C-alpha positions as CSV (number, residue, x, y, z in Angstrom):
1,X,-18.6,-22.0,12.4
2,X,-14.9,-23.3,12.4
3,X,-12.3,-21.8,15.1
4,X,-10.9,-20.0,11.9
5,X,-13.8,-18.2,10.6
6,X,-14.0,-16.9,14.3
7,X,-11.3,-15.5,14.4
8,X,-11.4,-14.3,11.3
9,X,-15.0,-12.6,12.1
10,X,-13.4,-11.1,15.4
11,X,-10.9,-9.4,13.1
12,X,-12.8,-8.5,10.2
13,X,-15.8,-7.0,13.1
14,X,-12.9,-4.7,14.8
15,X,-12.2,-3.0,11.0
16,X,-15.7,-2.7,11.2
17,X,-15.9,-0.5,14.3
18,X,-12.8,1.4,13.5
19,X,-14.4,2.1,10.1
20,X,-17.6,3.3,11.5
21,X,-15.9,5.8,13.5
22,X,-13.6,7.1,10.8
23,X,-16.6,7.6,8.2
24,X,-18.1,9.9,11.1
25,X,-15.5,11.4,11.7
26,X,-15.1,12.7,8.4
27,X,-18.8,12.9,8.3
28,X,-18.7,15.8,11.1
29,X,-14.9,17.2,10.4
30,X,-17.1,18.2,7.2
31,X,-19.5,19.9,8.9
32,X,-17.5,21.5,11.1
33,X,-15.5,23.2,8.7
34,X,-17.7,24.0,6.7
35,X,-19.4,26.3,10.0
36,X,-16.5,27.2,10.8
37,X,-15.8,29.1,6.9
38,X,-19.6,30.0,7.4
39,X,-18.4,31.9,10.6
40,X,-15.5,32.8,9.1
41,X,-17.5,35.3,6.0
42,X,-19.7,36.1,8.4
43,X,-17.2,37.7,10.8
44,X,-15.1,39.0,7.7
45,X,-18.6,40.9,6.5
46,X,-19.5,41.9,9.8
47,X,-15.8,43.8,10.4
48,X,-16.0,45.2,6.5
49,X,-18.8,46.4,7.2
50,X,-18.0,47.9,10.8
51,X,-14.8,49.3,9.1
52,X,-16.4,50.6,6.3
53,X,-19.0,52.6,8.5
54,X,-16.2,54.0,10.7
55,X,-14.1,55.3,7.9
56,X,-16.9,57.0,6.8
57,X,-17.5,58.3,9.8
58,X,-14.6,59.7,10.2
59,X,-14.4,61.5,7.2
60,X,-17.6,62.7,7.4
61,X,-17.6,64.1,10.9
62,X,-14.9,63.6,13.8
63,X,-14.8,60.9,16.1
64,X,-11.9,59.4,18.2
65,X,-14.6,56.6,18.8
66,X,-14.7,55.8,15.3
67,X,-11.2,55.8,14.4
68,X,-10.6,53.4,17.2
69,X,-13.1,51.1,15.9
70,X,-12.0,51.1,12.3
71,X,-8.7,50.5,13.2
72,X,-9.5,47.7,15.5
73,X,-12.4,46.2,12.6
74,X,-9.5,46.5,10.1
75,X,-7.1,44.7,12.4
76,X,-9.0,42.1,12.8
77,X,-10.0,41.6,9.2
78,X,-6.5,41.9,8.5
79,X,-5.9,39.0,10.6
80,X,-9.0,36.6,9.4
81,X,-7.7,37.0,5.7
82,X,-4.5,36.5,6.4
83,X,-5.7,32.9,8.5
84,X,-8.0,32.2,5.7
85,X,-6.0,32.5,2.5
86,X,-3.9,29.8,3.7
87,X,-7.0,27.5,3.9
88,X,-9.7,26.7,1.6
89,X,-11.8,25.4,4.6
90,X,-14.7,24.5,2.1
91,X,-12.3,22.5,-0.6
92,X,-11.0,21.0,2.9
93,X,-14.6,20.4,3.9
94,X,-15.5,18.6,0.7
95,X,-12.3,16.3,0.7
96,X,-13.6,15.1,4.2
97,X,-17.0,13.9,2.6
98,X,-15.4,12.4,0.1
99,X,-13.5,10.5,2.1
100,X,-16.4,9.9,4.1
101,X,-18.3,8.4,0.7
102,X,-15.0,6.6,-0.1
103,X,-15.5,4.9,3.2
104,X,-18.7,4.1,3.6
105,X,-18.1,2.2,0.6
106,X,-15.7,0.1,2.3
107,X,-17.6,-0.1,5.5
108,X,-20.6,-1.9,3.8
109,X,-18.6,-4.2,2.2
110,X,-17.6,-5.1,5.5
111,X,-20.6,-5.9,6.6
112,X,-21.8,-7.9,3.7
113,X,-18.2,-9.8,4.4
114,X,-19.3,-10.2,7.7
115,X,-22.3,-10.8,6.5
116,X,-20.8,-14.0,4.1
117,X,-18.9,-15.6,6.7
118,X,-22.2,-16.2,8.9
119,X,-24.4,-17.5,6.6
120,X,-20.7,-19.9,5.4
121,X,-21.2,-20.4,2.3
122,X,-17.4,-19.4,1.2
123,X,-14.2,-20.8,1.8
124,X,-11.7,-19.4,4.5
125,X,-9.5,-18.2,1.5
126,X,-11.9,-16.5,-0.2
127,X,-13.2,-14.5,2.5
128,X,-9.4,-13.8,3.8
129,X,-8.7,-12.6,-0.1
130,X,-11.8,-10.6,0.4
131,X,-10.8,-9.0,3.8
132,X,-6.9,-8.2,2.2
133,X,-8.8,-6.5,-0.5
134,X,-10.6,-4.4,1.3
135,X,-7.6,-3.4,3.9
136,X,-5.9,-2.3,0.6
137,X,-8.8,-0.5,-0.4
138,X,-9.6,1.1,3.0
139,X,-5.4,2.1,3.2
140,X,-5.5,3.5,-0.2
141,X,-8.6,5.7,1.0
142,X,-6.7,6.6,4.0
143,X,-3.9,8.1,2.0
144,X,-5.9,10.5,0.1
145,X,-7.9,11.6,3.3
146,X,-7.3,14.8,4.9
147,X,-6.1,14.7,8.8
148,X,-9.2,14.7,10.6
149,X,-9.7,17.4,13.6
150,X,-9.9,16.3,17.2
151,X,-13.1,18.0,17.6
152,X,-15.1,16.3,14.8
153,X,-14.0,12.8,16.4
154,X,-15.6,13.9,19.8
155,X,-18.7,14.9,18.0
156,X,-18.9,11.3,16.1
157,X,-18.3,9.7,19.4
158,X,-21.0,11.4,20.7
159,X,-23.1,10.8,17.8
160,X,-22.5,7.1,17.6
161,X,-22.8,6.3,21.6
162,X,-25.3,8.7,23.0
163,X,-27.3,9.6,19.8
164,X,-27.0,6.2,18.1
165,X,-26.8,7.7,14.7
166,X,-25.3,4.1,13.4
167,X,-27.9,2.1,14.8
168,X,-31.7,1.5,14.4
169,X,-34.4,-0.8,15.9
170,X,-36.8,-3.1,13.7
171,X,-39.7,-0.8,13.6
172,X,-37.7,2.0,12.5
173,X,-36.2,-0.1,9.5
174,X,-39.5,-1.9,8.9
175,X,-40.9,1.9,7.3
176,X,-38.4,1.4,4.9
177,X,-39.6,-1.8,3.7
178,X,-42.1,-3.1,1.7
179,X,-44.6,-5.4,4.5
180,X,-43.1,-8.8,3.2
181,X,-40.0,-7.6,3.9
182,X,-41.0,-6.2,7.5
183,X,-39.9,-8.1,10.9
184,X,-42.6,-6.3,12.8
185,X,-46.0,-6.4,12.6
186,X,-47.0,-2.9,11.6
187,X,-50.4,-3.3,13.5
C-alpha cells in the first residue's frame, strides 16, 4: 500500500471510531429517554392516583393526613406536567434512532471504504471523492441530530469497551453464515 493510501486509511479509520461512538450514543440517548418518559407516566399515574384517593378522602371523611398528601401529590404532578409539556421525550427519543439509523448507514460505508482501500483496487482519487462524500453525508446527518445527553455517551462507552457490543469473534459470526462461508470449523 502507498504512503498515501496510509494515510488516507489512518484518517478514514479515526471517522470510523468517532462514528461508532456517535451511532451508540444515539443508540442509548434513545433508550434513555424513552425510560425516562416511561418513568415519567408512571410517576404522573402514581401521584393522580394518590391525589385522587386523598381528595376523596377528604371529602368523604376528615383527615389532616390526607389533605397533606393531596396537596403534596398535586404539587408534584403539577410540577411533572409542567416539565413534561415542554418535551415530547418520546418524539425526542425517536429522532435519536433515526439519527442512529442515519448513521449506521454512513458508518458501514466506512468500512466497506476501508474495506476498498486494502484489497487496492481503486485509485487515491476515487477513494478520497468517496471519503469527501461521505463527511458531507455524515455532517448533513449531524445537523438534523438532536444534542445527545452526557449520560447516554457514558453508557455507549461502556457498552463499546467493557461489553464489546461492536465487536464479535469468528465463531460467533460463523452462526450467521452458511458453512462455506464459515472461518471456523463448527466441529
Amino acid at each position: 500500500m502507498t504512503e498515501s493510501k496510509i494515510i488516507l486509511e489512518s484518517q478514514i479509520r479515526e471517522i470510523y471510531g468517532r462514528v461508532i461512538y456517535t451511532h451508540k450514543t444515539h443508540e442509548k440517548c434513545a433508550d434513555v429517554l424513552k425510560t425516562r418518559h416511561d418513568w415519567i407516566k408512571f410517576a404522573e399515574i402514581a401521584l393522580s392516583a394518590a391525589t385522587t384517593t386523598s381528595v376523596l378522602v377528604v371529602l368523604f371523611g376528615d383527615g389532616k393526613l390526607f389533605q397533606l398528601i393531596a396537596a403534596f401529590s398535586s404539587t408534584i404532578l403539577l410540577g411533572l406536567t409542567l416539565y413534561s409539556k415542554d418535551f415530547n421525550l418520546l418524539a425526542i427519543a425517536e429522532k435519536h434512532k433515526q439519527a442512529a439509523l442515519d448513521i449506521l448507514a454512513v458508518r458501514e460505508a466506512l468500512l466497506s471504504l476501508l474495506i476498498d482501500i486494502r484489497i487496492g483496487n481503486n485509485e487515491i482519487e476515487t477513494l478520497q471523492q468517496r471519503r469527501d462524500e461521505l463527511n458531507e453525508e455524515l455532517v448533513n446527518t449531524y445537523r438534523g441530530a438532536p444534542k445527545t445527553i452526557n449520560k447516554a455517551y457514558q453508557i455507549a462507552s461502556k457498552a463499546l469497551k467493557e461489553n464489546e457490543e461492536f465487536t464479535f469473534s469468528d465463531d460467533e459470526i460463523d452462526k450467521f453464515l452458511p458453512e462455506n462461508l464459515r472461518r471456523t470449523n463448527q466441529g
